[in-house]
mmCIF file of C-alpha atoms in Angstrom:
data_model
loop_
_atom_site.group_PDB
_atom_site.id
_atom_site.type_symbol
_atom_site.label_atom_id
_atom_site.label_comp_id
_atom_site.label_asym_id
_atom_site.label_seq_id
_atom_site.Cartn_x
_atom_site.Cartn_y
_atom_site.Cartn_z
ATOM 1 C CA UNK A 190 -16.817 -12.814 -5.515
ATOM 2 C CA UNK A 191 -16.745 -12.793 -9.385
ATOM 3 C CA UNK A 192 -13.129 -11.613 -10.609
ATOM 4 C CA UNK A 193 -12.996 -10.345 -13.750
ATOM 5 C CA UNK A 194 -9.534 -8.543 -13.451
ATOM 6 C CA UNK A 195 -6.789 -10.323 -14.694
ATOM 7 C CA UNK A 196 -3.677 -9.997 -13.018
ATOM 8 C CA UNK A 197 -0.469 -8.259 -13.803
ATOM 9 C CA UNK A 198 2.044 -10.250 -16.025
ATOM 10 C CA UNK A 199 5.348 -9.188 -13.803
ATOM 11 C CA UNK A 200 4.987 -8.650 -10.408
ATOM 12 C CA UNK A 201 5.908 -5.050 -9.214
ATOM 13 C CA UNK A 202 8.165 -6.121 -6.807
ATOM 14 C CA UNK A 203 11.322 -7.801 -6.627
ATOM 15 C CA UNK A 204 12.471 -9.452 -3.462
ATOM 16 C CA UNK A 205 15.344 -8.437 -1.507
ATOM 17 C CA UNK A 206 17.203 -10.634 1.020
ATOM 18 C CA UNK A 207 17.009 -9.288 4.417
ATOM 19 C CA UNK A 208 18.118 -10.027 7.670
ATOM 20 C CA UNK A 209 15.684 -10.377 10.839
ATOM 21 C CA UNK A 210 17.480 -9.520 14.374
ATOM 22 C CA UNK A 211 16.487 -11.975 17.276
ATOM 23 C CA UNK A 212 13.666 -9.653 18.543
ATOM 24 C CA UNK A 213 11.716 -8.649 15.239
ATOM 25 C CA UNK A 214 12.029 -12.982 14.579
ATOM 26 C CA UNK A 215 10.555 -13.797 18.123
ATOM 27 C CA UNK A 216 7.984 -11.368 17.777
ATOM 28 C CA UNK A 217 6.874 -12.778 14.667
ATOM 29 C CA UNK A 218 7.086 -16.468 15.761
ATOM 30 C CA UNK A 219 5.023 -15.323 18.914
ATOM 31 C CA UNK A 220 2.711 -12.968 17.765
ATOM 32 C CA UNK A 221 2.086 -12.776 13.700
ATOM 33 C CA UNK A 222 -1.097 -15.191 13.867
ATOM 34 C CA UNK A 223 -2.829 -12.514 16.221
ATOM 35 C CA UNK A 224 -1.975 -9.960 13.156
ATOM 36 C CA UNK A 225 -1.894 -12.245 10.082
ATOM 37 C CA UNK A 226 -4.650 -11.380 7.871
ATOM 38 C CA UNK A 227 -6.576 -14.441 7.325
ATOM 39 C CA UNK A 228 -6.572 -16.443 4.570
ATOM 40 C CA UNK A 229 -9.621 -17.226 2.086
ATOM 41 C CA UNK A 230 -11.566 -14.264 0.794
ATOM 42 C CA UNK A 231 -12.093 -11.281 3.395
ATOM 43 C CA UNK A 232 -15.590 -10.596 5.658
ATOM 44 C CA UNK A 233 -13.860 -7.115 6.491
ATOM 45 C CA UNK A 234 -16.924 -6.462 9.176
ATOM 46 C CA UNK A 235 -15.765 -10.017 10.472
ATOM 47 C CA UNK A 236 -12.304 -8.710 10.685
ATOM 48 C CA UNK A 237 -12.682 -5.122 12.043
ATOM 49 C CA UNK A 238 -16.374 -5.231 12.994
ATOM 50 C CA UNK A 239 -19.711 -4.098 11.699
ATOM 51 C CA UNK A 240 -19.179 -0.288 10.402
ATOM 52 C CA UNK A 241 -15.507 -0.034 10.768
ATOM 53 C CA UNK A 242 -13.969 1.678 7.832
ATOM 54 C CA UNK A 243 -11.017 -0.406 5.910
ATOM 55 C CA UNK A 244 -7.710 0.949 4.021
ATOM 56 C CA UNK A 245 -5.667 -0.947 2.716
ATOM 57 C CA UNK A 246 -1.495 -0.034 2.316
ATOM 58 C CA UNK A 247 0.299 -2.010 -0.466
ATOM 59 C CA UNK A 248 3.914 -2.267 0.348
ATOM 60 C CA UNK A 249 4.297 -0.752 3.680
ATOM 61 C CA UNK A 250 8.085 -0.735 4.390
ATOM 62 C CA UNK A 251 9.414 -0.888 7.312
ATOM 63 C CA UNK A 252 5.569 -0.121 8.981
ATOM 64 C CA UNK A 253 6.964 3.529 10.657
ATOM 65 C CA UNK A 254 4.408 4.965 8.802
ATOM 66 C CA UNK A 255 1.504 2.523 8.870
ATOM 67 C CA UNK A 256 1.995 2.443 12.749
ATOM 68 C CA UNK A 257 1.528 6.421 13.167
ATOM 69 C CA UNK A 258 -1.248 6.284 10.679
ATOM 70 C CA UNK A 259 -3.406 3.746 12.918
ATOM 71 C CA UNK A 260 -2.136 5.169 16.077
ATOM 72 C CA UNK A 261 -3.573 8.564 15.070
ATOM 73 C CA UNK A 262 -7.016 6.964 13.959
ATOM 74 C CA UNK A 263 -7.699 4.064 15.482
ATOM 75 C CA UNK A 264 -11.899 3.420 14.811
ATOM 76 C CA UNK A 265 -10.161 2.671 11.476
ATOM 77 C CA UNK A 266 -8.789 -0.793 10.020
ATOM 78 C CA UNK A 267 -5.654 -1.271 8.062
ATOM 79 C CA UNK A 268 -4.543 -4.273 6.204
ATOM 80 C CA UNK A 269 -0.852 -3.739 5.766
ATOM 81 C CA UNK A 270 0.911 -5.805 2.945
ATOM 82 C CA UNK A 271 4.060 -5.971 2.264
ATOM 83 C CA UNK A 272 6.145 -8.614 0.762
ATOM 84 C CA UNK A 273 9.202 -8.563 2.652
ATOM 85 C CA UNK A 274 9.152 -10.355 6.222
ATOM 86 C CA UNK A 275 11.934 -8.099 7.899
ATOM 87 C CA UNK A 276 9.544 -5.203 7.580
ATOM 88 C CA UNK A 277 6.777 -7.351 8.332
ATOM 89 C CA UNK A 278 8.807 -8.485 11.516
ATOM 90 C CA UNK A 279 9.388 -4.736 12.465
ATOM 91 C CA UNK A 280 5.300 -3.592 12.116
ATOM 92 C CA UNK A 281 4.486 -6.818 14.238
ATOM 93 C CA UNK A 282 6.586 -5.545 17.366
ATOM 94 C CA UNK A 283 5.640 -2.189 16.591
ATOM 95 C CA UNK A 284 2.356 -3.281 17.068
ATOM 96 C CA UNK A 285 2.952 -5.692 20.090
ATOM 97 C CA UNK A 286 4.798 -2.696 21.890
ATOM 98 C CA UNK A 287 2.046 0.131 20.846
ATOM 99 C CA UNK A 288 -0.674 -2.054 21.877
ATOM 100 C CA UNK A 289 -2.762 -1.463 18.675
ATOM 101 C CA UNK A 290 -5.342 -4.233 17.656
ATOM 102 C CA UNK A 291 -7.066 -1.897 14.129
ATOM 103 C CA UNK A 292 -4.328 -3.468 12.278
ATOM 104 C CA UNK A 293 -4.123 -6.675 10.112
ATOM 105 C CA UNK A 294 -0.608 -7.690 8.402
ATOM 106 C CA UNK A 295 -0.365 -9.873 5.233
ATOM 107 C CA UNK A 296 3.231 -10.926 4.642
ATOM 108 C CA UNK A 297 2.536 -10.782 0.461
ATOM 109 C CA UNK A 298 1.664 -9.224 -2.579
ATOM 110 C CA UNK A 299 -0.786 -6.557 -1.785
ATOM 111 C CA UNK A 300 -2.001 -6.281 -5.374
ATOM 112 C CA UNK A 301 -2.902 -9.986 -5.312
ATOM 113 C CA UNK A 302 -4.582 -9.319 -2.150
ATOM 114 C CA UNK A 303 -6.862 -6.519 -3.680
ATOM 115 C CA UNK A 304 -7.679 -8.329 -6.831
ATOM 116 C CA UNK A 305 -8.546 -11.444 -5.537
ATOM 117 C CA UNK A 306 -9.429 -11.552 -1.876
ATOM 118 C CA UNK A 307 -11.520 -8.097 -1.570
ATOM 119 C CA UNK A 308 -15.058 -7.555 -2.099
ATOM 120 C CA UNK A 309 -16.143 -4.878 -4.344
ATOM 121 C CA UNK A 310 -17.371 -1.584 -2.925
ATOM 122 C CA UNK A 311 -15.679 -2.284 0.273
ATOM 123 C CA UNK A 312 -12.617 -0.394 0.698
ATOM 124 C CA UNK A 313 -13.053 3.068 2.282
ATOM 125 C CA UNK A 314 -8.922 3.591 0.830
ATOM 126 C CA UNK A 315 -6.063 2.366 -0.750
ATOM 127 C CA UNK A 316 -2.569 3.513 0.097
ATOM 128 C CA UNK A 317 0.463 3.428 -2.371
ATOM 129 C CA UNK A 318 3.142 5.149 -0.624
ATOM 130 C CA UNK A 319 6.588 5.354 -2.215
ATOM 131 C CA UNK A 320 6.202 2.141 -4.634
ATOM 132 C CA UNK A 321 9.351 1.111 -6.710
ATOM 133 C CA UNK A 322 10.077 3.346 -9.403
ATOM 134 C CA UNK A 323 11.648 0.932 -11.561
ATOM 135 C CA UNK A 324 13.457 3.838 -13.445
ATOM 136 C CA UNK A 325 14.729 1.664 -16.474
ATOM 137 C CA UNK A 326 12.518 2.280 -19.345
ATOM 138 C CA UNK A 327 12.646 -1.763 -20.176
ATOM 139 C CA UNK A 328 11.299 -2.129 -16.337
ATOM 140 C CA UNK A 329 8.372 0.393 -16.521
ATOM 141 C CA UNK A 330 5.859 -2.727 -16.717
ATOM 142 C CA UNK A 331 6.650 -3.884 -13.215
ATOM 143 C CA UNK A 332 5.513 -0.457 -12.138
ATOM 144 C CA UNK A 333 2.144 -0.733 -10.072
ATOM 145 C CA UNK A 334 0.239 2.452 -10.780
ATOM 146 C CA UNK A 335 -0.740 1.422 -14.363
ATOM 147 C CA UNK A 336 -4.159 1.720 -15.716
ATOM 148 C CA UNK A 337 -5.106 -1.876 -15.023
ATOM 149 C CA UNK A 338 -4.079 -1.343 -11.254
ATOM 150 C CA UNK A 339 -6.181 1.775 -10.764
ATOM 151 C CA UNK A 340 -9.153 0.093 -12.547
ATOM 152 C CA UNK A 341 -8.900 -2.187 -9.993
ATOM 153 C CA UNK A 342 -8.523 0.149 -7.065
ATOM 154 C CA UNK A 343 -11.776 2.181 -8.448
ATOM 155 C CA UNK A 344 -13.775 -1.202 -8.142
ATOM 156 C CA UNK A 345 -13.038 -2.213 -4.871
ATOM 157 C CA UNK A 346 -13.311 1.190 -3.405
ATOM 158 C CA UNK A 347 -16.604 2.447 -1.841
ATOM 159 C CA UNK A 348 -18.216 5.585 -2.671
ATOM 160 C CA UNK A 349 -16.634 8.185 -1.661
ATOM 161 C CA UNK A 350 -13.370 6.029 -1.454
ATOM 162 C CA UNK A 351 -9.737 7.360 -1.519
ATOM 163 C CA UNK A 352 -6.625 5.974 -3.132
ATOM 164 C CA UNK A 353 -3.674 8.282 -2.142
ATOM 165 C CA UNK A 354 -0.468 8.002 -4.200
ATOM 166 C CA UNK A 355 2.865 9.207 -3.396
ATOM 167 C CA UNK A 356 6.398 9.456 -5.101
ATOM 168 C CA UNK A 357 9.659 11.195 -5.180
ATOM 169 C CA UNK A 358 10.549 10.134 -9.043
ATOM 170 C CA UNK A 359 9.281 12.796 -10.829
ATOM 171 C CA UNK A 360 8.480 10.662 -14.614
ATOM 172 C CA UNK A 361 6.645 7.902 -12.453
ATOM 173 C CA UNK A 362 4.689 11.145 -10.807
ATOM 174 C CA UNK A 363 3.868 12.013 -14.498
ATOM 175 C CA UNK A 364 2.341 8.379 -15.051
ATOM 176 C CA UNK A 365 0.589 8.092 -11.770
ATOM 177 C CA UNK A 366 -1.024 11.374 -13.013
ATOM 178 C CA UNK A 367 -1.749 10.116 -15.859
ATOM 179 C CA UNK A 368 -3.560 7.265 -15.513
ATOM 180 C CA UNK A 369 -5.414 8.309 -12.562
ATOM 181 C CA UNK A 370 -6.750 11.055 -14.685
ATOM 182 C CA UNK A 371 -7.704 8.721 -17.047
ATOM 183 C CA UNK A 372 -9.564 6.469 -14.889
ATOM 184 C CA UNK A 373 -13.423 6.950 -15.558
ATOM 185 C CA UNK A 374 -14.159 5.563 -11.642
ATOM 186 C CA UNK A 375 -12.205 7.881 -10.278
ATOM 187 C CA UNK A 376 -11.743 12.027 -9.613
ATOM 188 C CA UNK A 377 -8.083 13.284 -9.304
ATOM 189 C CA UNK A 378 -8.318 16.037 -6.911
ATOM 190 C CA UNK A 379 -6.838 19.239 -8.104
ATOM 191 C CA UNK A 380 -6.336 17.069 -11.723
ATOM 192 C CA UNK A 381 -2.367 16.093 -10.279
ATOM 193 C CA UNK A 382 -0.514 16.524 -7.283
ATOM 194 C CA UNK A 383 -1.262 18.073 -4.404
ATOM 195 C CA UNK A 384 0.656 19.010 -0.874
ATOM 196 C CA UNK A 385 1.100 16.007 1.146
ATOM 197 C CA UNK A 386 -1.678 15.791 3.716
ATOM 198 C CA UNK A 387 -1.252 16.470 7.197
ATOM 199 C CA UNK A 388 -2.464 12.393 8.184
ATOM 200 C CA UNK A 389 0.809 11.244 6.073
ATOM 201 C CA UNK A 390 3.731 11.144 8.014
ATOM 202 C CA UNK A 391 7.018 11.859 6.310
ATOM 203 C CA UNK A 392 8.476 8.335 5.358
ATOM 204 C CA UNK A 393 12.192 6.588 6.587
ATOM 205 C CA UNK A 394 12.500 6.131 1.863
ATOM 206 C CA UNK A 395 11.075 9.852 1.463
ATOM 207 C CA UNK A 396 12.964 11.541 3.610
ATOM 208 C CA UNK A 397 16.214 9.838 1.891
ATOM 209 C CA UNK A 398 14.826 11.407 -1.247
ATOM 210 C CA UNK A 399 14.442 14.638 -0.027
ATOM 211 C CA UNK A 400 17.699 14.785 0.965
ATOM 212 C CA UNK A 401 18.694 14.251 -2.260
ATOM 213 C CA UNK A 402 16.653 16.595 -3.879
ATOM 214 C CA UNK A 403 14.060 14.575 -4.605
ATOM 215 C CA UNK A 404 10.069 16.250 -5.373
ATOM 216 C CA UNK A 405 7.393 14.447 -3.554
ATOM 217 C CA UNK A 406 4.716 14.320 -5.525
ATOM 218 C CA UNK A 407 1.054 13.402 -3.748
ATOM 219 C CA UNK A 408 -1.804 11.995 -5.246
ATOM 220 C CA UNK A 409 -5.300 12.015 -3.921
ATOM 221 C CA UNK A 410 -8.381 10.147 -6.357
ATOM 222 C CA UNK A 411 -11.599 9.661 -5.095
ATOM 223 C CA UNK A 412 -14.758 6.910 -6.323
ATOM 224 C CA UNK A 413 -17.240 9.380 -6.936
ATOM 225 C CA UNK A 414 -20.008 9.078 -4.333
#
């Protein structure tokens, strides 16, 4: 696969330090290689099987979300990144428990993932639910909707491809809008937010934010077919 996206100069991420109880840490030391998306670049009809349709969900959380999301359509494949294990250890047992095989979990930077390890034209969606704001004006560049990112995104989409966006911090809503306007491989439905769809399920970080008065704003851009 010929790269010719250079990637970002910060990561958007920072980690945290977490703690993994006794369960989510046995049920990643017995079952994460069943789920672990493989390393090497990705034969996603090798992965999922011939015809299966393939999102992909940068920085997944604590996998609530993710895990309704497949339940609720499972002749689809995820890959779920995320770079913090305790979350990671919390969508494996989810998974264990719910008995769902259309998901694949990379315990890493989802962006990397994409730009490096995906085939163009392959993606039938990306998800980028709730991403770190990074409010500070001097930390803006670690943000991941930036017009590099949904460059990227447009490429490894398929036709017809969706990447759905979603925040509750209104100026980063204003730059997702933005630059998904401004991307020339992509259509911005209703040219900004819309209503969030009935397939997304209300997340654990949202619903904190609508508590506090936070605006979710939803973003829905499509690779022309």
């Amino acid at each position: 696969m010929t790269d010719t996206f250079v990637p970002p100069a910060v990561p958007s991420y920072k980690l945290r330090r977490g703690r993994m109880g006794l369960v989510r840490r046995e049920a990643m030391d017995a079952h994460f290689s069943r789920f672990q998306v493989p390393e090497g670049p990705l034969d996603l009809e090798a992965l999922f099987g011939p015809g299966v349709p393939v999102v992909l969900e940068i920085g997944f959380g604590t996998g609530s979300s993710t895990l309704s999301m497949a339940a609720a359509d499972p002749a689809t494949g995820v890959l779920a990144a995320d770079v913090h294990t305790p979350g990671v250890g919390n969508l494996v047992l989810a998974l264990v428990e719910g008995g769902l095989e259309n998901v694949r979990v990379l315990n890493g930077d989802g962006e990397e993932l994409l730009r490096s390890r995906i085939p163009s034209g392959s993606l039938a969606g990306v998800r980028v639910y709730f991403p770190d704001p990074w409010p500070k004006a001097r930390h803006h560049k670690r943000r991941l909707v930036t017009p590099r990112f949904a460059a990227l995104v447009a490429d490894r989409l398929a036709p017809g491809g969706l990447l759905h966006c979603a925040t509750d911090w209104e100026p980063y809503a204003e730059q997702m809008a933005a630059v998904l306007r401004a991307e020339p491989g992509l259509e911005l439905q209703n040219d900004g937010a819309v209503e969030r769809p009935a397939w997304r399920p209300v997340t654990k970080y949202e619903a904190r934010g609508l508590a506090n008065g936070h605006r979710v704003a939803d973003f829905l851009a499509r690779r022309p077919a």
